[in-house]
Amino acid sequence: MNNFDFVTVVATTGLVAGVLTVGATNPVVQQKANEVASEIKASVSADIQELFGSVSSPGAIAIGAAEGTMTPDGTKTQHYEFHFDPGNGEPNTGMFSCQNAYCTENGRRLPPEEADKRQLSRIRKFAERLEATAQSKNLELGAVDIVAGADLFNQSELAGHDYLDRLKQCRSEGKTGTDAVLCARERAYIDPQTGRLDAPGLGNDPGRVRQDQKRRIDEILETLRK
């Protein structure tokens, strides 16, 4: 190897953390490395902001469409205000069908608009981590890949955190586009410890899981096309 400075941009926890330099003695090289890091961070923020900047952003509406609380053109459905989750029977609130602790305050459900803001903030942070982690793994993501991952996180946080590894695995097997996304989302529901499907809300039925994940991806695609 030549005696040039070797520069690696390190991306962690949703943001470009900094620049790791090995033997960096040239200030011009160091400055260029800092510029590269800033560009990556800016592009990540811009992409995620466009998709999840507000509840009227395409990524947010796409997740709402997958949840059945929004139409692909951004109109609220009858399920927006309140509905019971068909999987676990818990009450859902707002466009993201929020039912976790972030959607309640002092034991009471928040108004759907407030629940939307809180859950969207969590979804946006997850999407930022998703994009940055993908960069560190040399895994290229398009808008559909990002929104599909964020939607999976909204549906099941545990499955969402396994999405990237499954997507990389599915692509390595030759799957591309939405076929790889569907493969990744299905496999994200498999417990890596037991090798068994862990999707009680879908009856732990592989057929139901596949049908549900395909339906959600189709809703995301239709929304992003609009």
mmCIF file with all atom_site columns, C-alpha atoms in Angstrom:
data_model
loop_
_atom_site.group_PDB
_atom_site.id
_atom_site.type_symbol
_atom_site.label_atom_id
_atom_site.label_alt_id
_atom_site.label_comp_id
_atom_site.label_asym_id
_atom_site.label_entity_id
_atom_site.label_seq_id
_atom_site.pdbx_PDB_ins_code
_atom_site.Cartn_x
_atom_site.Cartn_y
_atom_site.Cartn_z
_atom_site.occupancy
_atom_site.B_iso_or_equiv
_atom_site.pdbx_formal_charge
_atom_site.auth_seq_id
_atom_site.auth_comp_id
_atom_site.auth_asym_id
_atom_site.auth_atom_id
_atom_site.pdbx_PDB_model_num
ATOM 1   C CA . MET A 1 1   ? 0.000   0.000   0.000  1.00 0.00 ? 1   MET A CA 1
ATOM 2   C CA . ASN A 1 2   ? 1.213   3.510   -0.791 1.00 0.00 ? 2   ASN A CA 1
ATOM 3   C CA . ASN A 1 3   ? 1.987   5.829   2.072  1.00 0.00 ? 3   ASN A CA 1
ATOM 4   C CA . PHE A 1 4   ? -1.203  7.808   1.533  1.00 0.00 ? 4   PHE A CA 1
ATOM 5   C CA . ASP A 1 5   ? -3.634  8.622   4.283  1.00 0.00 ? 5   ASP A CA 1
ATOM 6   C CA . PHE A 1 6   ? -6.462  6.127   4.540  1.00 0.00 ? 6   PHE A CA 1
ATOM 7   C CA . VAL A 1 7   ? -9.779  7.739   5.421  1.00 0.00 ? 7   VAL A CA 1
ATOM 8   C CA . THR A 1 8   ? -12.884 5.952   6.551  1.00 0.00 ? 8   THR A CA 1
ATOM 9   C CA . VAL A 1 9   ? -16.182 7.615   7.214  1.00 0.00 ? 9   VAL A CA 1
ATOM 10  C CA . VAL A 1 10  ? -17.874 6.035   10.183 1.00 0.00 ? 10  VAL A CA 1
ATOM 11  C CA . ALA A 1 11  ? -21.666 6.071   10.336 1.00 0.00 ? 11  ALA A CA 1
ATOM 12  C CA . THR A 1 12  ? -23.392 4.987   13.550 1.00 0.00 ? 12  THR A CA 1
ATOM 13  C CA . THR A 1 13  ? -26.691 5.415   15.396 1.00 0.00 ? 13  THR A CA 1
ATOM 14  C CA . GLY A 1 14  ? -28.405 7.278   12.597 1.00 0.00 ? 14  GLY A CA 1
ATOM 15  C CA . LEU A 1 15  ? -25.791 9.981   12.148 1.00 0.00 ? 15  LEU A CA 1
ATOM 16  C CA . VAL A 1 16  ? -22.336 10.191  10.684 1.00 0.00 ? 16  VAL A CA 1
ATOM 17  C CA . ALA A 1 17  ? -20.358 10.048  13.883 1.00 0.00 ? 17  ALA A CA 1
ATOM 18  C CA . GLY A 1 18  ? -17.093 11.332  12.515 1.00 0.00 ? 18  GLY A CA 1
ATOM 19  C CA . VAL A 1 19  ? -14.009 10.497  10.516 1.00 0.00 ? 19  VAL A CA 1
ATOM 20  C CA . LEU A 1 20  ? -11.480 7.846   11.440 1.00 0.00 ? 20  LEU A CA 1
ATOM 21  C CA . THR A 1 21  ? -8.054  8.530   9.984  1.00 0.00 ? 21  THR A CA 1
ATOM 22  C CA . VAL A 1 22  ? -5.109  6.195   9.881  1.00 0.00 ? 22  VAL A CA 1
ATOM 23  C CA . GLY A 1 23  ? -1.786  8.020   9.673  1.00 0.00 ? 23  GLY A CA 1
ATOM 24  C CA . ALA A 1 24  ? -3.500  11.242  8.576  1.00 0.00 ? 24  ALA A CA 1
ATOM 25  C CA . THR A 1 25  ? -0.743  13.824  8.421  1.00 0.00 ? 25  THR A CA 1
ATOM 26  C CA . ASN A 1 26  ? -1.944  15.785  5.420  1.00 0.00 ? 26  ASN A CA 1
ATOM 27  C CA . PRO A 1 27  ? -4.364  18.568  6.447  1.00 0.00 ? 27  PRO A CA 1
ATOM 28  C CA . VAL A 1 28  ? -5.802  18.674  2.905  1.00 0.00 ? 28  VAL A CA 1
ATOM 29  C CA . VAL A 1 29  ? -6.728  14.991  3.148  1.00 0.00 ? 29  VAL A CA 1
ATOM 30  C CA . GLN A 1 30  ? -8.253  15.541  6.579  1.00 0.00 ? 30  GLN A CA 1
ATOM 31  C CA . GLN A 1 31  ? -10.307 18.492  5.316  1.00 0.00 ? 31  GLN A CA 1
ATOM 32  C CA . LYS A 1 32  ? -11.570 16.424  2.383  1.00 0.00 ? 32  LYS A CA 1
ATOM 33  C CA . ALA A 1 33  ? -12.564 13.630  4.760  1.00 0.00 ? 33  ALA A CA 1
ATOM 34  C CA . ASN A 1 34  ? -14.541 16.081  6.885  1.00 0.00 ? 34  ASN A CA 1
ATOM 35  C CA . GLU A 1 35  ? -16.295 17.391  3.765  1.00 0.00 ? 35  GLU A CA 1
ATOM 36  C CA . VAL A 1 36  ? -17.240 13.857  2.731  1.00 0.00 ? 36  VAL A CA 1
ATOM 37  C CA . ALA A 1 37  ? -18.645 13.149  6.199  1.00 0.00 ? 37  ALA A CA 1
ATOM 38  C CA . SER A 1 38  ? -20.692 16.359  6.093  1.00 0.00 ? 38  SER A CA 1
ATOM 39  C CA . GLU A 1 39  ? -22.051 15.533  2.639  1.00 0.00 ? 39  GLU A CA 1
ATOM 40  C CA . ILE A 1 40  ? -23.141 12.061  3.733  1.00 0.00 ? 40  ILE A CA 1
ATOM 41  C CA . LYS A 1 41  ? -24.815 13.430  6.853  1.00 0.00 ? 41  LYS A CA 1
ATOM 42  C CA . ALA A 1 42  ? -26.594 16.129  4.817  1.00 0.00 ? 42  ALA A CA 1
ATOM 43  C CA . SER A 1 43  ? -27.835 13.660  2.196  1.00 0.00 ? 43  SER A CA 1
ATOM 44  C CA . VAL A 1 44  ? -29.148 11.303  4.875  1.00 0.00 ? 44  VAL A CA 1
ATOM 45  C CA . SER A 1 45  ? -31.006 14.124  6.621  1.00 0.00 ? 45  SER A CA 1
ATOM 46  C CA . ALA A 1 46  ? -32.413 15.469  3.353  1.00 0.00 ? 46  ALA A CA 1
ATOM 47  C CA . ASP A 1 47  ? -33.739 12.088  2.218  1.00 0.00 ? 47  ASP A CA 1
ATOM 48  C CA . ILE A 1 48  ? -35.363 11.281  5.558  1.00 0.00 ? 48  ILE A CA 1
ATOM 49  C CA . GLN A 1 49  ? -36.757 14.796  5.909  1.00 0.00 ? 49  GLN A CA 1
ATOM 50  C CA . GLU A 1 50  ? -38.413 14.476  2.518  1.00 0.00 ? 50  GLU A CA 1
ATOM 51  C CA . LEU A 1 51  ? -39.965 11.133  3.432  1.00 0.00 ? 51  LEU A CA 1
ATOM 52  C CA . PHE A 1 52  ? -40.825 11.736  7.096  1.00 0.00 ? 52  PHE A CA 1
ATOM 53  C CA . GLY A 1 53  ? -40.623 15.480  7.693  1.00 0.00 ? 53  GLY A CA 1
ATOM 54  C CA . SER A 1 54  ? -44.281 15.769  8.681  1.00 0.00 ? 54  SER A CA 1
ATOM 55  C CA . VAL A 1 55  ? -47.491 13.763  8.759  1.00 0.00 ? 55  VAL A CA 1
ATOM 56  C CA . SER A 1 56  ? -48.200 14.992  5.231  1.00 0.00 ? 56  SER A CA 1
ATOM 57  C CA . SER A 1 57  ? -44.888 13.645  3.889  1.00 0.00 ? 57  SER A CA 1
ATOM 58  C CA . PRO A 1 58  ? -45.085 10.687  1.474  1.00 0.00 ? 58  PRO A CA 1
ATOM 59  C CA . GLY A 1 59  ? -43.347 8.207   3.782  1.00 0.00 ? 59  GLY A CA 1
ATOM 60  C CA . ALA A 1 60  ? -45.687 8.996   6.661  1.00 0.00 ? 60  ALA A CA 1
ATOM 61  C CA . ILE A 1 61  ? -48.779 8.720   4.450  1.00 0.00 ? 61  ILE A CA 1
ATOM 62  C CA . ALA A 1 62  ? -47.470 5.440   3.019  1.00 0.00 ? 62  ALA A CA 1
ATOM 63  C CA . ILE A 1 63  ? -47.283 3.918   6.499  1.00 0.00 ? 63  ILE A CA 1
ATOM 64  C CA . GLY A 1 64  ? -50.771 5.230   7.218  1.00 0.00 ? 64  GLY A CA 1
ATOM 65  C CA . ALA A 1 65  ? -52.009 3.584   4.014  1.00 0.00 ? 65  ALA A CA 1
ATOM 66  C CA . ALA A 1 66  ? -50.378 0.312   5.074  1.00 0.00 ? 66  ALA A CA 1
ATOM 67  C CA . GLU A 1 67  ? -52.157 0.646   8.431  1.00 0.00 ? 67  GLU A CA 1
ATOM 68  C CA . GLY A 1 68  ? -55.500 1.352   6.762  1.00 0.00 ? 68  GLY A CA 1
ATOM 69  C CA . THR A 1 69  ? -55.840 4.724   8.481  1.00 0.00 ? 69  THR A CA 1
ATOM 70  C CA . MET A 1 70  ? -55.046 6.775   5.371  1.00 0.00 ? 70  MET A CA 1
ATOM 71  C CA . THR A 1 71  ? -55.679 6.469   1.648  1.00 0.00 ? 71  THR A CA 1
ATOM 72  C CA . PRO A 1 72  ? -52.675 6.726   -0.704 1.00 0.00 ? 72  PRO A CA 1
ATOM 73  C CA . ASP A 1 73  ? -53.696 10.298  -1.553 1.00 0.00 ? 73  ASP A CA 1
ATOM 74  C CA . GLY A 1 74  ? -53.520 11.320  2.121  1.00 0.00 ? 74  GLY A CA 1
ATOM 75  C CA . THR A 1 75  ? -57.194 11.200  3.113  1.00 0.00 ? 75  THR A CA 1
ATOM 76  C CA . LYS A 1 76  ? -58.051 9.901   6.570  1.00 0.00 ? 76  LYS A CA 1
ATOM 77  C CA . THR A 1 77  ? -60.165 6.743   6.688  1.00 0.00 ? 77  THR A CA 1
ATOM 78  C CA . GLN A 1 78  ? -62.766 5.712   9.259  1.00 0.00 ? 78  GLN A CA 1
ATOM 79  C CA . HIS A 1 79  ? -60.021 3.905   11.182 1.00 0.00 ? 79  HIS A CA 1
ATOM 80  C CA . TYR A 1 80  ? -57.918 7.022   11.778 1.00 0.00 ? 80  TYR A CA 1
ATOM 81  C CA . GLU A 1 81  ? -59.445 8.285   15.022 1.00 0.00 ? 81  GLU A CA 1
ATOM 82  C CA . PHE A 1 82  ? -59.668 4.911   16.739 1.00 0.00 ? 82  PHE A CA 1
ATOM 83  C CA . HIS A 1 83  ? -59.920 1.216   15.990 1.00 0.00 ? 83  HIS A CA 1
ATOM 84  C CA . PHE A 1 84  ? -59.049 -2.071  17.635 1.00 0.00 ? 84  PHE A CA 1
ATOM 85  C CA . ASP A 1 85  ? -55.969 -3.865  16.367 1.00 0.00 ? 85  ASP A CA 1
ATOM 86  C CA . PRO A 1 86  ? -57.107 -6.987  14.472 1.00 0.00 ? 86  PRO A CA 1
ATOM 87  C CA . GLY A 1 87  ? -54.015 -8.841  15.661 1.00 0.00 ? 87  GLY A CA 1
ATOM 88  C CA . ASN A 1 88  ? -53.932 -8.274  19.422 1.00 0.00 ? 88  ASN A CA 1
ATOM 89  C CA . GLY A 1 89  ? -57.219 -6.497  20.077 1.00 0.00 ? 89  GLY A CA 1
ATOM 90  C CA . GLU A 1 90  ? -55.523 -3.418  21.566 1.00 0.00 ? 90  GLU A CA 1
ATOM 91  C CA . PRO A 1 91  ? -56.884 0.084   20.846 1.00 0.00 ? 91  PRO A CA 1
ATOM 92  C CA . ASN A 1 92  ? -55.072 1.910   18.047 1.00 0.00 ? 92  ASN A CA 1
ATOM 93  C CA . THR A 1 93  ? -54.843 5.693   17.692 1.00 0.00 ? 93  THR A CA 1
ATOM 94  C CA . GLY A 1 94  ? -54.016 7.909   14.716 1.00 0.00 ? 94  GLY A CA 1
ATOM 95  C CA . MET A 1 95  ? -52.457 7.333   11.318 1.00 0.00 ? 95  MET A CA 1
ATOM 96  C CA . PHE A 1 96  ? -49.757 4.994   12.636 1.00 0.00 ? 96  PHE A CA 1
ATOM 97  C CA . SER A 1 97  ? -52.203 2.861   14.655 1.00 0.00 ? 97  SER A CA 1
ATOM 98  C CA . CYS A 1 98  ? -50.201 3.809   17.725 1.00 0.00 ? 98  CYS A CA 1
ATOM 99  C CA . GLN A 1 99  ? -50.761 1.669   20.802 1.00 0.00 ? 99  GLN A CA 1
ATOM 100 C CA . ASN A 1 100 ? -47.523 1.965   22.756 1.00 0.00 ? 100 ASN A CA 1
ATOM 101 C CA . ALA A 1 101 ? -46.660 4.079   25.795 1.00 0.00 ? 101 ALA A CA 1
ATOM 102 C CA . TYR A 1 102 ? -45.753 7.044   23.567 1.00 0.00 ? 102 TYR A CA 1
ATOM 103 C CA . CYS A 1 103 ? -49.426 7.374   22.632 1.00 0.00 ? 103 CYS A CA 1
ATOM 104 C CA . THR A 1 104 ? -50.706 7.695   26.178 1.00 0.00 ? 104 THR A CA 1
ATOM 105 C CA . GLU A 1 105 ? -50.298 10.173  28.983 1.00 0.00 ? 105 GLU A CA 1
ATOM 106 C CA . ASN A 1 106 ? -51.326 9.607   32.600 1.00 0.00 ? 106 ASN A CA 1
ATOM 107 C CA . GLY A 1 107 ? -53.017 6.399   31.538 1.00 0.00 ? 107 GLY A CA 1
ATOM 108 C CA . ARG A 1 108 ? -55.171 8.058   28.874 1.00 0.00 ? 108 ARG A CA 1
ATOM 109 C CA . ARG A 1 109 ? -54.925 7.836   25.113 1.00 0.00 ? 109 ARG A CA 1
ATOM 110 C CA . LEU A 1 110 ? -53.630 10.986  23.449 1.00 0.00 ? 110 LEU A CA 1
ATOM 111 C CA . PRO A 1 111 ? -55.639 12.696  20.699 1.00 0.00 ? 111 PRO A CA 1
ATOM 112 C CA . PRO A 1 112 ? -54.720 11.066  17.355 1.00 0.00 ? 112 PRO A CA 1
ATOM 113 C CA . GLU A 1 113 ? -52.955 14.179  16.056 1.00 0.00 ? 113 GLU A CA 1
ATOM 114 C CA . GLU A 1 114 ? -50.642 14.253  19.087 1.00 0.00 ? 114 GLU A CA 1
ATOM 115 C CA . ALA A 1 115 ? -50.053 10.514  18.861 1.00 0.00 ? 115 ALA A CA 1
ATOM 116 C CA . ASP A 1 116 ? -49.102 11.008  15.197 1.00 0.00 ? 116 ASP A CA 1
ATOM 117 C CA . LYS A 1 117 ? -46.440 13.583  16.056 1.00 0.00 ? 117 LYS A CA 1
ATOM 118 C CA . ARG A 1 118 ? -44.894 11.438  18.776 1.00 0.00 ? 118 ARG A CA 1
ATOM 119 C CA . GLN A 1 119 ? -44.840 8.243   16.755 1.00 0.00 ? 119 GLN A CA 1
ATOM 120 C CA . LEU A 1 120 ? -43.586 10.010  13.623 1.00 0.00 ? 120 LEU A CA 1
ATOM 121 C CA . SER A 1 121 ? -40.628 11.320  15.618 1.00 0.00 ? 121 SER A CA 1
ATOM 122 C CA . ARG A 1 122 ? -39.714 7.747   16.577 1.00 0.00 ? 122 ARG A CA 1
ATOM 123 C CA . ILE A 1 123 ? -40.188 6.522   13.004 1.00 0.00 ? 123 ILE A CA 1
ATOM 124 C CA . ARG A 1 124 ? -37.993 9.318   11.634 1.00 0.00 ? 124 ARG A CA 1
ATOM 125 C CA . LYS A 1 125 ? -35.182 8.514   14.075 1.00 0.00 ? 125 LYS A CA 1
ATOM 126 C CA . PHE A 1 126 ? -35.393 4.856   13.138 1.00 0.00 ? 126 PHE A CA 1
ATOM 127 C CA . ALA A 1 127 ? -35.242 5.727   9.430  1.00 0.00 ? 127 ALA A CA 1
ATOM 128 C CA . GLU A 1 128 ? -32.132 7.838   10.050 1.00 0.00 ? 128 GLU A CA 1
ATOM 129 C CA . ARG A 1 129 ? -30.447 4.940   11.838 1.00 0.00 ? 129 ARG A CA 1
ATOM 130 C CA . LEU A 1 130 ? -31.564 2.593   9.079  1.00 0.00 ? 130 LEU A CA 1
ATOM 131 C CA . GLU A 1 131 ? -29.997 4.718   6.347  1.00 0.00 ? 131 GLU A CA 1
ATOM 132 C CA . ALA A 1 132 ? -26.754 5.315   8.226  1.00 0.00 ? 132 ALA A CA 1
ATOM 133 C CA . THR A 1 133 ? -26.360 1.663   9.196  1.00 0.00 ? 133 THR A CA 1
ATOM 134 C CA . ALA A 1 134 ? -26.991 0.644   5.585  1.00 0.00 ? 134 ALA A CA 1
ATOM 135 C CA . GLN A 1 135 ? -24.183 2.941   4.489  1.00 0.00 ? 135 GLN A CA 1
ATOM 136 C CA . SER A 1 136 ? -21.818 1.362   6.983  1.00 0.00 ? 136 SER A CA 1
ATOM 137 C CA . LYS A 1 137 ? -22.784 -2.070  5.597  1.00 0.00 ? 137 LYS A CA 1
ATOM 138 C CA . ASN A 1 138 ? -22.389 -0.937  1.960  1.00 0.00 ? 138 ASN A CA 1
ATOM 139 C CA . LEU A 1 139 ? -26.082 -1.642  1.439  1.00 0.00 ? 139 LEU A CA 1
ATOM 140 C CA . GLU A 1 140 ? -27.807 0.693   -0.995 1.00 0.00 ? 140 GLU A CA 1
ATOM 141 C CA . LEU A 1 141 ? -31.339 1.758   -0.070 1.00 0.00 ? 141 LEU A CA 1
ATOM 142 C CA . GLY A 1 142 ? -33.944 3.456   -2.203 1.00 0.00 ? 142 GLY A CA 1
ATOM 143 C CA . ALA A 1 143 ? -37.027 5.281   -0.955 1.00 0.00 ? 143 ALA A CA 1
ATOM 144 C CA . VAL A 1 144 ? -39.169 2.121   -1.061 1.00 0.00 ? 144 VAL A CA 1
ATOM 145 C CA . ASP A 1 145 ? -36.577 0.177   0.949  1.00 0.00 ? 145 ASP A CA 1
ATOM 146 C CA . ILE A 1 146 ? -36.448 2.905   3.603  1.00 0.00 ? 146 ILE A CA 1
ATOM 147 C CA . VAL A 1 147 ? -40.212 3.358   3.901  1.00 0.00 ? 147 VAL A CA 1
ATOM 148 C CA . ALA A 1 148 ? -40.766 -0.410  3.966  1.00 0.00 ? 148 ALA A CA 1
ATOM 149 C CA . GLY A 1 149 ? -38.243 -0.718  6.793  1.00 0.00 ? 149 GLY A CA 1
ATOM 150 C CA . ALA A 1 150 ? -39.822 2.142   8.727  1.00 0.00 ? 150 ALA A CA 1
ATOM 151 C CA . ASP A 1 151 ? -43.266 0.618   8.218  1.00 0.00 ? 151 ASP A CA 1
ATOM 152 C CA . LEU A 1 152 ? -42.020 -2.713  9.526  1.00 0.00 ? 152 LEU A CA 1
ATOM 153 C CA . PHE A 1 153 ? -40.633 -0.925  12.598 1.00 0.00 ? 153 PHE A CA 1
ATOM 154 C CA . ASN A 1 154 ? -44.033 0.718   13.111 1.00 0.00 ? 154 ASN A CA 1
ATOM 155 C CA . GLN A 1 155 ? -45.746 -2.664  12.826 1.00 0.00 ? 155 GLN A CA 1
ATOM 156 C CA . SER A 1 156 ? -43.229 -4.552  14.966 1.00 0.00 ? 156 SER A CA 1
ATOM 157 C CA . GLU A 1 157 ? -40.185 -2.860  16.473 1.00 0.00 ? 157 GLU A CA 1
ATOM 158 C CA . LEU A 1 158 ? -38.380 -6.163  16.962 1.00 0.00 ? 158 LEU A CA 1
ATOM 159 C CA . ALA A 1 159 ? -38.879 -7.157  13.323 1.00 0.00 ? 159 ALA A CA 1
ATOM 160 C CA . GLY A 1 160 ? -37.890 -3.665  12.197 1.00 0.00 ? 160 GLY A CA 1
ATOM 161 C CA . HIS A 1 161 ? -34.509 -3.914  13.869 1.00 0.00 ? 161 HIS A CA 1
ATOM 162 C CA . ASP A 1 162 ? -33.816 -7.160  11.981 1.00 0.00 ? 162 ASP A CA 1
ATOM 163 C CA . TYR A 1 163 ? -34.836 -5.717  8.596  1.00 0.00 ? 163 TYR A CA 1
ATOM 164 C CA . LEU A 1 164 ? -31.446 -4.662  7.222  1.00 0.00 ? 164 LEU A CA 1
ATOM 165 C CA . ASP A 1 165 ? -29.687 -7.950  7.936  1.00 0.00 ? 165 ASP A CA 1
ATOM 166 C CA . ARG A 1 166 ? -32.564 -9.842  6.341  1.00 0.00 ? 166 ARG A CA 1
ATOM 167 C CA . LEU A 1 167 ? -32.589 -7.512  3.333  1.00 0.00 ? 167 LEU A CA 1
ATOM 168 C CA . LYS A 1 168 ? -28.860 -8.047  2.792  1.00 0.00 ? 168 LYS A CA 1
ATOM 169 C CA . GLN A 1 169 ? -29.379 -11.787 3.086  1.00 0.00 ? 169 GLN A CA 1
ATOM 170 C CA . CYS A 1 170 ? -32.240 -11.824 0.582  1.00 0.00 ? 170 CYS A CA 1
ATOM 171 C CA . ARG A 1 171 ? -30.283 -9.716  -1.916 1.00 0.00 ? 171 ARG A CA 1
ATOM 172 C CA . SER A 1 172 ? -27.290 -12.027 -1.602 1.00 0.00 ? 172 SER A CA 1
ATOM 173 C CA . GLU A 1 173 ? -29.587 -14.823 -2.783 1.00 0.00 ? 173 GLU A CA 1
ATOM 174 C CA . GLY A 1 174 ? -30.325 -12.919 -5.976 1.00 0.00 ? 174 GLY A CA 1
ATOM 175 C CA . LYS A 1 175 ? -33.599 -11.276 -5.016 1.00 0.00 ? 175 LYS A CA 1
ATOM 176 C CA . THR A 1 176 ? -34.047 -7.672  -6.113 1.00 0.00 ? 176 THR A CA 1
ATOM 177 C CA . GLY A 1 177 ? -36.472 -4.778  -5.739 1.00 0.00 ? 177 GLY A CA 1
ATOM 178 C CA . THR A 1 178 ? -39.700 -5.420  -3.870 1.00 0.00 ? 178 THR A CA 1
ATOM 179 C CA . ASP A 1 179 ? -39.103 -9.186  -4.018 1.00 0.00 ? 179 ASP A CA 1
ATOM 180 C CA . ALA A 1 180 ? -36.094 -8.646  -1.744 1.00 0.00 ? 180 ALA A CA 1
ATOM 181 C CA . VAL A 1 181 ? -38.106 -6.305  0.494  1.00 0.00 ? 181 VAL A CA 1
ATOM 182 C CA . LEU A 1 182 ? -40.922 -8.847  0.838  1.00 0.00 ? 182 LEU A CA 1
ATOM 183 C CA . CYS A 1 183 ? -38.400 -11.598 1.562  1.00 0.00 ? 183 CYS A CA 1
ATOM 184 C CA . ALA A 1 184 ? -36.718 -9.434  4.221  1.00 0.00 ? 184 ALA A CA 1
ATOM 185 C CA . ARG A 1 185 ? -39.979 -8.494  5.898  1.00 0.00 ? 185 ARG A CA 1
ATOM 186 C CA . GLU A 1 186 ? -41.139 -12.089 6.065  1.00 0.00 ? 186 GLU A CA 1
ATOM 187 C CA . ARG A 1 187 ? -37.843 -13.328 7.485  1.00 0.00 ? 187 ARG A CA 1
ATOM 188 C CA . ALA A 1 188 ? -37.706 -10.482 10.006 1.00 0.00 ? 188 ALA A CA 1
ATOM 189 C CA . TYR A 1 189 ? -40.534 -12.251 11.843 1.00 0.00 ? 189 TYR A CA 1
ATOM 190 C CA . ILE A 1 190 ? -38.457 -15.391 12.323 1.00 0.00 ? 190 ILE A CA 1
ATOM 191 C CA . ASP A 1 191 ? -36.859 -15.626 15.764 1.00 0.00 ? 191 ASP A CA 1
ATOM 192 C CA . PRO A 1 192 ? -33.111 -16.060 15.127 1.00 0.00 ? 192 PRO A CA 1
ATOM 193 C CA . GLN A 1 193 ? -32.739 -17.992 18.375 1.00 0.00 ? 193 GLN A CA 1
ATOM 194 C CA . THR A 1 194 ? -35.359 -20.639 17.589 1.00 0.00 ? 194 THR A CA 1
ATOM 195 C CA . GLY A 1 195 ? -35.672 -20.379 13.810 1.00 0.00 ? 195 GLY A CA 1
ATOM 196 C CA . ARG A 1 196 ? -39.435 -20.272 14.256 1.00 0.00 ? 196 ARG A CA 1
ATOM 197 C CA . LEU A 1 197 ? -41.949 -17.720 13.075 1.00 0.00 ? 197 LEU A CA 1
ATOM 198 C CA . ASP A 1 198 ? -42.783 -15.233 15.830 1.00 0.00 ? 198 ASP A CA 1
ATOM 199 C CA . ALA A 1 199 ? -45.825 -13.319 14.590 1.00 0.00 ? 199 ALA A CA 1
ATOM 200 C CA . PRO A 1 200 ? -48.635 -14.012 17.083 1.00 0.00 ? 200 PRO A CA 1
ATOM 201 C CA . GLY A 1 201 ? -50.672 -11.096 15.749 1.00 0.00 ? 201 GLY A CA 1
ATOM 202 C CA . LEU A 1 202 ? -50.840 -12.977 12.442 1.00 0.00 ? 202 LEU A CA 1
ATOM 203 C CA . GLY A 1 203 ? -51.453 -16.358 14.023 1.00 0.00 ? 203 GLY A CA 1
ATOM 204 C CA . ASN A 1 204 ? -47.841 -17.454 13.401 1.00 0.00 ? 204 ASN A CA 1
ATOM 205 C CA . ASP A 1 205 ? -49.114 -18.484 9.984  1.00 0.00 ? 205 ASP A CA 1
ATOM 206 C CA . PRO A 1 206 ? -46.509 -18.091 7.187  1.00 0.00 ? 206 PRO A CA 1
ATOM 207 C CA . GLY A 1 207 ? -49.253 -17.627 4.603  1.00 0.00 ? 207 GLY A CA 1
ATOM 208 C CA . ARG A 1 208 ? -50.895 -14.825 6.570  1.00 0.00 ? 208 ARG A CA 1
ATOM 209 C CA . VAL A 1 209 ? -47.551 -13.164 7.220  1.00 0.00 ? 209 VAL A CA 1
ATOM 210 C CA . ARG A 1 210 ? -46.671 -13.185 3.526  1.00 0.00 ? 210 ARG A CA 1
ATOM 211 C CA . GLN A 1 211 ? -50.111 -11.914 2.507  1.00 0.00 ? 211 GLN A CA 1
ATOM 212 C CA . ASP A 1 212 ? -50.016 -9.125  5.087  1.00 0.00 ? 212 ASP A CA 1
ATOM 213 C CA . GLN A 1 213 ? -46.496 -8.017  4.217  1.00 0.00 ? 213 GLN A CA 1
ATOM 214 C CA . LYS A 1 214 ? -47.255 -8.010  0.473  1.00 0.00 ? 214 LYS A CA 1
ATOM 215 C CA . ARG A 1 215 ? -50.415 -5.977  1.060  1.00 0.00 ? 215 ARG A CA 1
ATOM 216 C CA . ARG A 1 216 ? -48.476 -3.403  3.059  1.00 0.00 ? 216 ARG A CA 1
ATOM 217 C CA . ILE A 1 217 ? -45.736 -3.154  0.441  1.00 0.00 ? 217 ILE A CA 1
ATOM 218 C CA . ASP A 1 218 ? -48.358 -2.678  -2.284 1.00 0.00 ? 218 ASP A CA 1
ATOM 219 C CA . GLU A 1 219 ? -49.924 0.177   -0.291 1.00 0.00 ? 219 GLU A CA 1
ATOM 220 C CA . ILE A 1 220 ? -46.501 1.782   0.143  1.00 0.00 ? 220 ILE A CA 1
ATOM 221 C CA . LEU A 1 221 ? -45.765 1.510   -3.582 1.00 0.00 ? 221 LEU A CA 1
ATOM 222 C CA . GLU A 1 222 ? -49.111 3.008   -4.572 1.00 0.00 ? 222 GLU A CA 1
ATOM 223 C CA . THR A 1 223 ? -48.661 5.906   -2.163 1.00 0.00 ? 223 THR A CA 1
ATOM 224 C CA . LEU A 1 224 ? -45.113 6.728   -3.266 1.00 0.00 ? 224 LEU A CA 1
ATOM 225 C CA . ARG A 1 225 ? -46.177 6.600   -6.910 1.00 0.00 ? 225 ARG A CA 1
ATOM 226 C CA . LYS A 1 226 ? -48.800 9.227   -6.169 1.00 0.00 ? 226 LYS A CA 1
#
